[in-house]
XYZ file of C-alpha atoms in Angstrom:
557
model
C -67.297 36.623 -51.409
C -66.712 37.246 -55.384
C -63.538 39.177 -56.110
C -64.992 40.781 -58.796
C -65.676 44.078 -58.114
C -68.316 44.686 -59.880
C -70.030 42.254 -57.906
C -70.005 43.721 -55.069
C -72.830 46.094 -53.510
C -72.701 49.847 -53.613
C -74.547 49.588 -50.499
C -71.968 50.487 -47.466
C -74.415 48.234 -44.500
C -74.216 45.641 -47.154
C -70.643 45.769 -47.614
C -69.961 45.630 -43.588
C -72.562 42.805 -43.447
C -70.274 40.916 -46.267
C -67.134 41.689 -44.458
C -68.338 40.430 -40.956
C -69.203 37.196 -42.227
C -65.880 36.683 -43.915
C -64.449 37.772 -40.854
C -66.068 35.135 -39.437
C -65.325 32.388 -41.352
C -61.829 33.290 -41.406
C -62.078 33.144 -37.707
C -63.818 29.732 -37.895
C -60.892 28.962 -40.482
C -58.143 30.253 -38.072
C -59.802 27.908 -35.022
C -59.706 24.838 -36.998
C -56.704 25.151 -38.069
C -54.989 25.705 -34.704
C -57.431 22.823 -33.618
C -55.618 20.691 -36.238
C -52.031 21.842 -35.093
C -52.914 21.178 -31.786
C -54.011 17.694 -32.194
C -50.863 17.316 -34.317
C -48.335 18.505 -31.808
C -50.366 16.417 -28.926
C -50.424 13.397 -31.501
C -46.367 13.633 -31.808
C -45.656 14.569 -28.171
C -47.552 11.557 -27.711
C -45.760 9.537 -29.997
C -42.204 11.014 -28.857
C -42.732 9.587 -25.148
C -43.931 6.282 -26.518
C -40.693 6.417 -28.443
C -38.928 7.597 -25.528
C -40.678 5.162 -23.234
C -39.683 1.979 -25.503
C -36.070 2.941 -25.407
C -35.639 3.957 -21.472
C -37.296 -0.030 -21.024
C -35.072 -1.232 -23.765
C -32.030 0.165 -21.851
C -33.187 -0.820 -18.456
C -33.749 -4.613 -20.370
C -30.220 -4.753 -21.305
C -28.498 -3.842 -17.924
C -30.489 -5.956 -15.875
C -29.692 -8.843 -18.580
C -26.080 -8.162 -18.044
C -26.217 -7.619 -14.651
C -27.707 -11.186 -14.304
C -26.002 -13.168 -17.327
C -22.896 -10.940 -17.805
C -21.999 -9.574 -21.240
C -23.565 -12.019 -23.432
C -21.284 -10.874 -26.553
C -18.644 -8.843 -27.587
C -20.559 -5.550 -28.190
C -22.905 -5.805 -24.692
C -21.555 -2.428 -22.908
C -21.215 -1.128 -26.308
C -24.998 -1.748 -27.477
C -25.762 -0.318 -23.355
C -23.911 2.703 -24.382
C -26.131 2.966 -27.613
C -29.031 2.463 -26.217
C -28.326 4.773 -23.021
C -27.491 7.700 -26.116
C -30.710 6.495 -28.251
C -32.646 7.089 -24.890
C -30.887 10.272 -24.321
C -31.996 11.873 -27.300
C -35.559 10.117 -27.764
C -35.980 11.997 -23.969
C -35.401 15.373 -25.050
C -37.458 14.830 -28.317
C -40.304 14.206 -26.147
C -39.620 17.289 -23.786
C -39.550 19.654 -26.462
C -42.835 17.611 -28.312
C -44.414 18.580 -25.042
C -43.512 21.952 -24.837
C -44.430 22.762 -28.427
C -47.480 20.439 -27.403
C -48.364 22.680 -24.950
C -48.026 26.016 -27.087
C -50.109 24.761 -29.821
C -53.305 24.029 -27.234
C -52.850 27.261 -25.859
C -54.257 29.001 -28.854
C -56.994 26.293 -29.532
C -59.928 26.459 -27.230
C -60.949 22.623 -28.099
C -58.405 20.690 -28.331
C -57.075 19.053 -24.444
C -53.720 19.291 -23.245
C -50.993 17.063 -23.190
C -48.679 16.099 -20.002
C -45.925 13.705 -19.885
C -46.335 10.992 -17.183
C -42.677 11.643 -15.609
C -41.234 9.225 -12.911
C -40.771 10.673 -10.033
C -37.617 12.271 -9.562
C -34.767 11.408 -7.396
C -32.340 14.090 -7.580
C -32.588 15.253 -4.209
C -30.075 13.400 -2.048
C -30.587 14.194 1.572
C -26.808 14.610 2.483
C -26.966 17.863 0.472
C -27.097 21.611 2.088
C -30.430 23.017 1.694
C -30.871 26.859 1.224
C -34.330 28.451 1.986
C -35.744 31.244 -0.117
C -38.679 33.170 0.847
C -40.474 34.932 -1.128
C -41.480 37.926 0.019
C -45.150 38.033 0.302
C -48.062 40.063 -1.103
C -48.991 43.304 1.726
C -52.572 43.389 0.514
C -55.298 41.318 -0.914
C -55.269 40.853 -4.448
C -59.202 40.548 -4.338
C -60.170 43.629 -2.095
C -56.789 45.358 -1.347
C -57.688 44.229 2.446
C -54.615 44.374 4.635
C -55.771 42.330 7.087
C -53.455 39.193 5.958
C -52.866 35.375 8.069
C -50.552 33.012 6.813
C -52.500 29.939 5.692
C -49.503 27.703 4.285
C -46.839 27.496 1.931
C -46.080 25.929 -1.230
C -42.243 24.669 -2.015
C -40.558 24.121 -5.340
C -37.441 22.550 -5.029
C -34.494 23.200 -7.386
C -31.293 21.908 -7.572
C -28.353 24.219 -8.360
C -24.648 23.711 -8.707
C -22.359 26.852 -7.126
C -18.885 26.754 -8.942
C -16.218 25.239 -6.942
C -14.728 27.471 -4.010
C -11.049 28.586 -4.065
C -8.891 30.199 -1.331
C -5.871 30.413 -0.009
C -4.811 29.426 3.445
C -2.222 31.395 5.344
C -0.355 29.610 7.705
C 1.360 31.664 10.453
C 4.286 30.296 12.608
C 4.856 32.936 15.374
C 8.127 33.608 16.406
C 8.804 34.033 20.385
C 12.217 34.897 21.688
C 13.340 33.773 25.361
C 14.052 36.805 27.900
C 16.297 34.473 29.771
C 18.796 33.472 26.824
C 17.256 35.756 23.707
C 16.646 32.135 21.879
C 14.457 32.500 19.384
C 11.412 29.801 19.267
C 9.287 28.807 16.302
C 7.062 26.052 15.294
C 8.533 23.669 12.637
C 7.039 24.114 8.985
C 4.403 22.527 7.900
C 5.495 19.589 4.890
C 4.292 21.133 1.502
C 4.321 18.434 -1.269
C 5.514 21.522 -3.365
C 8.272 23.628 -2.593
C 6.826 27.046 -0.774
C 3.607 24.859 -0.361
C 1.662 26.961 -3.199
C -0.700 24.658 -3.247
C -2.801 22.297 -0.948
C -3.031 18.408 -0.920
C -6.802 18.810 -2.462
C -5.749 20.812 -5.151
C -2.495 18.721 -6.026
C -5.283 15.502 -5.797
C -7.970 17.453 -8.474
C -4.809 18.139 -10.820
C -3.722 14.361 -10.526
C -7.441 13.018 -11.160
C -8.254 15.573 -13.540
C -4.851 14.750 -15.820
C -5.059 10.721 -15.585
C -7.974 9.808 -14.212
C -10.042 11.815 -16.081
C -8.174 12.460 -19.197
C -7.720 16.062 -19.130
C -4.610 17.644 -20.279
C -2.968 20.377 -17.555
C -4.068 22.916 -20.732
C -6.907 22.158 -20.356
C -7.758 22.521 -16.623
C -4.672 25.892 -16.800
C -7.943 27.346 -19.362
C -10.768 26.573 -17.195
C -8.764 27.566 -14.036
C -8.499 31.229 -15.838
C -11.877 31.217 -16.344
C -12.615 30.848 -12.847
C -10.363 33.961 -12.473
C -7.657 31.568 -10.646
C -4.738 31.508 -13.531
C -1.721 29.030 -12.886
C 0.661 28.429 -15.413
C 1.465 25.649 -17.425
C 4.620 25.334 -15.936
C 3.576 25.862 -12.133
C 0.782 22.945 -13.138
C 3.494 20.407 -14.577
C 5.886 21.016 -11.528
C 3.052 20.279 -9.379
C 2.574 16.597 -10.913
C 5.958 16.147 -11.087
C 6.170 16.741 -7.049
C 3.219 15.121 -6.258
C 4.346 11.110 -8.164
C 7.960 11.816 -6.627
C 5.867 11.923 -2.877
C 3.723 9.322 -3.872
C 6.162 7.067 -4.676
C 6.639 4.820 -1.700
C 2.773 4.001 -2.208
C 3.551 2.997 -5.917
C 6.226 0.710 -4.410
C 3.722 -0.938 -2.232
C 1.152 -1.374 -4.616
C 3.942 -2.968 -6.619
C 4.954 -5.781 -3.972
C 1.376 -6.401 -3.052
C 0.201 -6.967 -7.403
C 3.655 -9.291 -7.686
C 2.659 -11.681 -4.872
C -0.921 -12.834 -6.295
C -1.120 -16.112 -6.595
C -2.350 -15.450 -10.266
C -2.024 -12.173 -12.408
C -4.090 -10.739 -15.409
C -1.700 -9.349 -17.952
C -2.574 -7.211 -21.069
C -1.171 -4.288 -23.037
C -2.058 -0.936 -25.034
C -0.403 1.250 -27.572
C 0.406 5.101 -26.219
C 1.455 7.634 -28.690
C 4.217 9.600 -27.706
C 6.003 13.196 -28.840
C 9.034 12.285 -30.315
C 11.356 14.313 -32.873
C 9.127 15.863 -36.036
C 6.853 12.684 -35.666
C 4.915 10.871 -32.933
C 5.929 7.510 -32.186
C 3.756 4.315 -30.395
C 4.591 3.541 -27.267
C 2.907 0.856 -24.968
C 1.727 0.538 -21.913
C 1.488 -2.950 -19.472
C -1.066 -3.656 -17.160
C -0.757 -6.109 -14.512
C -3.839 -7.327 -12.429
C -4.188 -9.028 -9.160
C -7.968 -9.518 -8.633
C -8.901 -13.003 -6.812
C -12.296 -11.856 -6.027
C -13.440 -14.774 -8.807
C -11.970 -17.724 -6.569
C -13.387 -16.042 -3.078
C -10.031 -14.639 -2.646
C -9.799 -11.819 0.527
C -6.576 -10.452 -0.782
C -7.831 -6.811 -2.131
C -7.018 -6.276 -5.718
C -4.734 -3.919 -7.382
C -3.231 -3.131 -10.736
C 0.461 -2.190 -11.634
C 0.973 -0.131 -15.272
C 4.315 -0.197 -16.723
C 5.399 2.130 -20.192
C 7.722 0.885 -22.504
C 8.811 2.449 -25.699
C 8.505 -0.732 -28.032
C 6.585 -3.886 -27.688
C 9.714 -6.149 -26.825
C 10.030 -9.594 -24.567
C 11.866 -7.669 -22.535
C 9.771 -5.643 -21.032
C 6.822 -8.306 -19.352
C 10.264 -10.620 -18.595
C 11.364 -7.716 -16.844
C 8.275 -6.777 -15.041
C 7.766 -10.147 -14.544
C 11.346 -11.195 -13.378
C 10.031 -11.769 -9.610
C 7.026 -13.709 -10.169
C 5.911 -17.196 -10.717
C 2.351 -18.572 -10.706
C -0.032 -18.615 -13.057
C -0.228 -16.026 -15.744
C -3.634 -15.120 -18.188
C -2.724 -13.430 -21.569
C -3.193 -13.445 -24.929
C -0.905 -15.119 -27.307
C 1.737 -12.540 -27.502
C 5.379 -13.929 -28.336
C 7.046 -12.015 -25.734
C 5.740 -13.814 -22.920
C 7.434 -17.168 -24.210
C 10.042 -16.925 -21.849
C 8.090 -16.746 -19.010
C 6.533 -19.812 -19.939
C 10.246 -21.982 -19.531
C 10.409 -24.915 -17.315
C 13.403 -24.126 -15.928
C 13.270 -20.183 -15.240
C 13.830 -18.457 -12.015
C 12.640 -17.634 -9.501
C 9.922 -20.161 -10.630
C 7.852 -21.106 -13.789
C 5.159 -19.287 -14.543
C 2.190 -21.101 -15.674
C 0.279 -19.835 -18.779
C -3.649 -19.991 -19.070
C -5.523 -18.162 -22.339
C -8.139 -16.200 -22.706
C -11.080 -17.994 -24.587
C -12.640 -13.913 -24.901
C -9.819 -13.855 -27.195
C -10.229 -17.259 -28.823
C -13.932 -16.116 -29.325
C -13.339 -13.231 -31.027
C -12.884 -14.075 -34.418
C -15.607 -17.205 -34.410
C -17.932 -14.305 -33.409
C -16.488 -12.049 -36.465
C -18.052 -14.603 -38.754
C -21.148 -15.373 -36.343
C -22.183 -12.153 -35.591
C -26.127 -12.203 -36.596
C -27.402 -9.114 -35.137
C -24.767 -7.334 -36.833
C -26.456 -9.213 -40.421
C -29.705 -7.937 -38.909
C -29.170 -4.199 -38.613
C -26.877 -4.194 -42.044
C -29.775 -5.559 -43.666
C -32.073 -3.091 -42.094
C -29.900 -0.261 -43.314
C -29.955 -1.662 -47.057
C -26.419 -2.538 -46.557
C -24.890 -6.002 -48.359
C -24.851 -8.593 -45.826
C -21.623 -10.348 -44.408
C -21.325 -14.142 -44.973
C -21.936 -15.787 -42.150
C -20.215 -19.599 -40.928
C -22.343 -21.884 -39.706
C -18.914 -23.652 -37.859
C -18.393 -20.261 -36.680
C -21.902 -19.576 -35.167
C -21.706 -23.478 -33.440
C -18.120 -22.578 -32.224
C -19.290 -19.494 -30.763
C -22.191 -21.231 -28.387
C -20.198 -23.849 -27.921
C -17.862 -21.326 -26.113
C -20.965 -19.084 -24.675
C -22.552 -22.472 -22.676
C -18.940 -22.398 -20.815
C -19.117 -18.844 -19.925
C -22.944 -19.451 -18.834
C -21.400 -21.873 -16.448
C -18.655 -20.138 -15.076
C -21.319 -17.554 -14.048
C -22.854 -19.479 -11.794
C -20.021 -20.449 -9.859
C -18.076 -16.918 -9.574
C -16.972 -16.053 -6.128
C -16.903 -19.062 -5.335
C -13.927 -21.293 -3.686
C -11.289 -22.622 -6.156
C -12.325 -25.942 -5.182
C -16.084 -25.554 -5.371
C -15.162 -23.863 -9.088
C -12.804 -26.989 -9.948
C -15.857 -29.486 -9.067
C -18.367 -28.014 -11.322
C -15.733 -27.468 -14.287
C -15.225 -31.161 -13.829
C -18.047 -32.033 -13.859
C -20.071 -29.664 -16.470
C -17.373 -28.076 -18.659
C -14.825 -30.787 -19.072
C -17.074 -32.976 -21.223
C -18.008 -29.482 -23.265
C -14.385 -28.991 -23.653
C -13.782 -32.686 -25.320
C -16.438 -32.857 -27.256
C -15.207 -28.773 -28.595
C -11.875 -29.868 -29.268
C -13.408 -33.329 -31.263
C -15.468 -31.124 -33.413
C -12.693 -28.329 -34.472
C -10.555 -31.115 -34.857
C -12.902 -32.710 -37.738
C -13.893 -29.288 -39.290
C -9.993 -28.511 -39.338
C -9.825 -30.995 -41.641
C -11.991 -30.016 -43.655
C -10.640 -26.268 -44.210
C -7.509 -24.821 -46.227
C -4.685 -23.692 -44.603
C -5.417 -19.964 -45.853
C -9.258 -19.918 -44.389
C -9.893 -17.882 -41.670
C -11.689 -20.330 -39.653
C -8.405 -22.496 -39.743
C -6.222 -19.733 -38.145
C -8.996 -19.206 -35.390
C -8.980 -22.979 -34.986
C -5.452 -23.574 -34.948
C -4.824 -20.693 -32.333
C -6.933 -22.896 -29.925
C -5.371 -26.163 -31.042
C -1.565 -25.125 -30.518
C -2.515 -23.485 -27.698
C -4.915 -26.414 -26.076
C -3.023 -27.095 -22.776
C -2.975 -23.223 -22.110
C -6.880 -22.838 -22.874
C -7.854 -25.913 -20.414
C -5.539 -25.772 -17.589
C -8.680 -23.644 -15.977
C -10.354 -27.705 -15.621
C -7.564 -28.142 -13.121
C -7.286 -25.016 -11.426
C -10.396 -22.787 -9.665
C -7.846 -20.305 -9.691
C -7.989 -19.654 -13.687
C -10.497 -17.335 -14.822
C -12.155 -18.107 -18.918
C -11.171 -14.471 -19.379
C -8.543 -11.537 -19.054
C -11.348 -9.042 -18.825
C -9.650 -7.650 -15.774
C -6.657 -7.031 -17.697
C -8.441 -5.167 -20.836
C -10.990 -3.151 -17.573
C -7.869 -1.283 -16.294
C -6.661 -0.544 -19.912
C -9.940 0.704 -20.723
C -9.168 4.483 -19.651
C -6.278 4.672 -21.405
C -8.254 3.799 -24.460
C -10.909 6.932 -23.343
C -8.044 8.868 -22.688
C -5.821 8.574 -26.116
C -8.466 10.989 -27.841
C -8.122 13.449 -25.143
C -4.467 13.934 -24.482
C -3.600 12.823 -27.783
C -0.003 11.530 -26.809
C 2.516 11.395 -23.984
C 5.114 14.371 -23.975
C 7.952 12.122 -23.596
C 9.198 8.451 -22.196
C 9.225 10.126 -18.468
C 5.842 11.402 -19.258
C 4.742 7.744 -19.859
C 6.729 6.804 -16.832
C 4.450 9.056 -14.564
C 1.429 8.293 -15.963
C 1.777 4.712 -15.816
C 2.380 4.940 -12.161
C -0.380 7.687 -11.498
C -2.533 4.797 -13.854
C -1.325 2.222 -11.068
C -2.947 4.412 -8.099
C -6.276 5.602 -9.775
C -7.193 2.563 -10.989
C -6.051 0.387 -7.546
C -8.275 2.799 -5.463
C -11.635 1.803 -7.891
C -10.967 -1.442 -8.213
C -11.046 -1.376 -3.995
C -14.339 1.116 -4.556
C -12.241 4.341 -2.923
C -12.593 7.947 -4.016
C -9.614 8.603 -5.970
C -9.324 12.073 -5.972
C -10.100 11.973 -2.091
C -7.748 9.500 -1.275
C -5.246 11.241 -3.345
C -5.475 13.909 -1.391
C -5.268 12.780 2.173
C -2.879 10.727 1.157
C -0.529 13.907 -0.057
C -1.502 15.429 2.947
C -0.179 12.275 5.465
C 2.730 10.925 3.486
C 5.449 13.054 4.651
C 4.341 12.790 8.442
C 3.241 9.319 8.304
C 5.772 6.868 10.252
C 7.364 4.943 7.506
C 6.774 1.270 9.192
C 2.941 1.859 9.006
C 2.794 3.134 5.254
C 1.029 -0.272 4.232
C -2.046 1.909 6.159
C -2.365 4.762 3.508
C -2.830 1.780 0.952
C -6.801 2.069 -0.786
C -7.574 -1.410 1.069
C -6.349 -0.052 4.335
C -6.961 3.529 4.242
C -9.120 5.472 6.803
C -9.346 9.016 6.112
C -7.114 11.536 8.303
C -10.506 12.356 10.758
C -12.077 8.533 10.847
C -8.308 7.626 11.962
C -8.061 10.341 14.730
C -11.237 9.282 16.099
C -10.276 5.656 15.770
C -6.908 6.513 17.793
C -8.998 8.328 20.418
C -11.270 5.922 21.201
């Protein structure tokens, strides 16, 4: 229609006739154009669970890789992270594609829906509670207002539902019964409280020990979200609750102790741990010590023992250490070179390196996919070593091989490293002998090749010995939390603070590695300790430990 005016008709049928038909096409207008926004939305929902749909397969790719070659380099369970995040947030792109999808093809009349073709879900575990909700029904018929109603079926839609945690207290009464004979008075013997007054229970002691160190959360923290569930506990109440609880749990600690110092081999590594000092905060550390033989078909369970020390001094591992002999995988840290003397006591302690660490800088310089992504990004590109790159699968063949004989006997694993990896070994240390030569002393391929070289004997006693593992993985796994944890707590109050959480450390991480509960055994263990015969303690231990009703029924039967 002409804007002009002028042009239009004086004619008021003719006017309405002109304004219907615009109405029309604006109608027509307003149709295809939600016709095009629908086909757009479908178009990206589509293309959001395609997106969505590569990653999930890309992360499912990578796990089952590790899962049957082991971590192939040093970013694996990094990149598995990534991916698992990438997936994450590709997965609720596509959910809210869908729903605006589904908006957009509501208001177009020719355009078909979209739906998402969903896995089935799993997240219905039988052992949970179920709670049935009825509905109640319609008294009349929606059709003819009939009355005359049967029940024909039912339809259910299951949801599942988290109800906040459940708090009480417990009163426990001790009557008190006098004798008529003598006026005696009688009375059952207290109950054994790991806190003084027993203010709180073994399961709540066990969530505020978890909570703090094995899930990183400060007693702040959980004091705030314990106030928001209308349960407030002070700071102070909190802290003399841990500092009860490690005093009772000590005799377990002590256990745990003599059963990590008489492997027959030990993983040793160590972290930094900032701690509160005066005006400042100061870096403390914090020593792990590993007994897993699992790798050699060992039956002894494994364990892990934390120690905190203020410094990094030789002191410390010679003192943690000053009971042990056998062999002994670290890195190259100076402090262990008195452990290392042929003529210490109680016995020499054999050294055997860690070719993860020996990798490490080969793969610094070797590192292609990291070239890859840079140069995807736009970013400058690292110079790469072509020694470095033939070092670094050099090294990967021997970890392919010791991954086909883990688990096994120490003798089976000895046979196959003499006969496969020994003649990989020779031919390793022939060819960063010649390329040593041909380097400066400054390069940074000769300091990665001289830390193998001076440390040769070290980084092949595993040829002679089944026992030896290529790695100290199981070392750097138990630190791994306290790594999580530094961003959380920030820093240890003080050197008792370390103290306790190096032994609480000790606990959590022993009960994992042995695939136990920690917070539950915690608990039933604070529950036991006190009135647990002291001969038979060994039977609280993760390996060994039953909890209180399996043992009752065990002792009944």
């Amino acid at each position: 229609m002409d804007a002009d005016p002028a042009a239009l008709p004086d004619d008021i049928n003719a006017l309405k006739a002109a304004l219907t038909i615009e109405r029309v096409k604006l109608r027509e207008l307003v149709t295809e154009r939600d016709a095009v926004a629908a086909e757009l939305a479908v178009a990206r929902a589509k293309a959001s669970e395609d997106l969505a749909m590569i990653a999930h397969q890309k992360l499912r790719i990578a796990k089952l890789e590790r899962q049957l070659y082991g971590p192939r380099s040093e970013q694996s369970s990094r990149l598995i992270e990534q991916l698992a995040l990438r997936f994450e947030e590709l997965e609720a792109n596509a959910t809210e594609d869908e729903l605006a999808a589904e908006i957009a093809v509501a208001k177009s009349t020719t355009v078909a829906g979209f739906t998402r073709k969903r896995p089935e879900r799993n997240t219905f575990p039988e052992h949970l509670p179920r709670e049935r909700v009825v509905i109640e029904p319609p008294t009349a018929c929606d059709c003819c207002g009939g009355k005359r109603l049967r029940k024909l079926g039912e339809d259910v839609t299951k949801t599942l539902e988290s109800i906040p945690r459940q708090w009480k207290v417990i009163e426990t009464v001790r009557e008190k019964f006098t004798c008529r004979d003598c006026e005696k008075i009688s009375q059952a013997p207290a109950p054994f409280h790991v806190i003084a007054r027993g203010w709180a229970g073994s399961n709540l002691l066990a969530m505020i020990l978890f909570e703090k160190f094995g899930q990183h959360q400060p007693l702040n923290r959980q004091a705030e979200r314990y106030a928001l569930e209308s349960v407030p506990i002070s700071l102070s109440t909190m802290a003399d609750a841990v500092g009860s609880s490690c005093a009772a749990l000590e005799p377990i600690l002590r256990l745990v102790e003599a059963h990590v110092m008489a492997a027959e081999r030990l993983h040793g590594d160590d972290t930094t741990v900032p701690v509160l000092a005066k005006g400042k905060t100061d870096t403390g550390r914090c020593w792990v010590y590993v007994r897993d033989d699992r790798p050699f078909g060992g039956t002894s369970p494994p364990a892990a023992m934390f120690y905190y020390s203020r410094d990094r001094k030789g002191e410390h591992p010679q003192t943690h250490l000053a009971g042990y002999a056998g062999l002994f995988q670290a890195d190259a840290f100076d402090g262990y070179g008195k452990l290392y003397l042929p003529d210490r006591s109680p016995g020499r302690i054999l050294e055997a390196a860690c070719w993860v660490h020996a990798r490490r800088p080969f793969f610094a310089m070797a590192d292609l996919d990291e070239n890859a992504r840079r140069k995807a990004a736009g970013k400058k590109e690292m110079a790469l070593s072509p020694i470095a790159i033939e070092v670094v699968r050099r090294i990967d063949t021997l970890f392919e091989i010791e991954r086909t004989i883990n688990g096994q006997s120490a003798d089976e694993r000895r046979a196959v490293r003499q006969e496969l990896s020994k003649p990989l070994i020779e031919a390793l240390q022939v060819y960063i002998r010649e390329q040593r030569a041909k380097l400066s002393r400054g390069h940074d391929l000769a300091k990665a090749i001289d830390y193998i070289l001076k440390r040769w004997t070290a980084f092949t006693r595993f040829l002679d010995d089944g026992r030896v593992c290529l790695s100290n993985n199981a070392a750097e796994r138990a630190l791994r939390g306290i790594a999580l944890g530094r961003k959380s707590w920030l820093f240890c109050g003080s050197d008792r603070g370390g103290q306790r959480a190096a032994a609480m450390y000790s606990l959590i991480i022993t009960a994992k590695m042995n695939d136990v509960d920690p917070q539950a055994w915690l608990a039933d263990v604070l529950a036991r300790i006190a009135t647990h015969p002291a001969h038979r303690l060994d039977e609280l231990l993760p390996w060994n430990w039953k909890p209180a009703a399996t043992a009752a029924l065990a002792v009944a039967a």
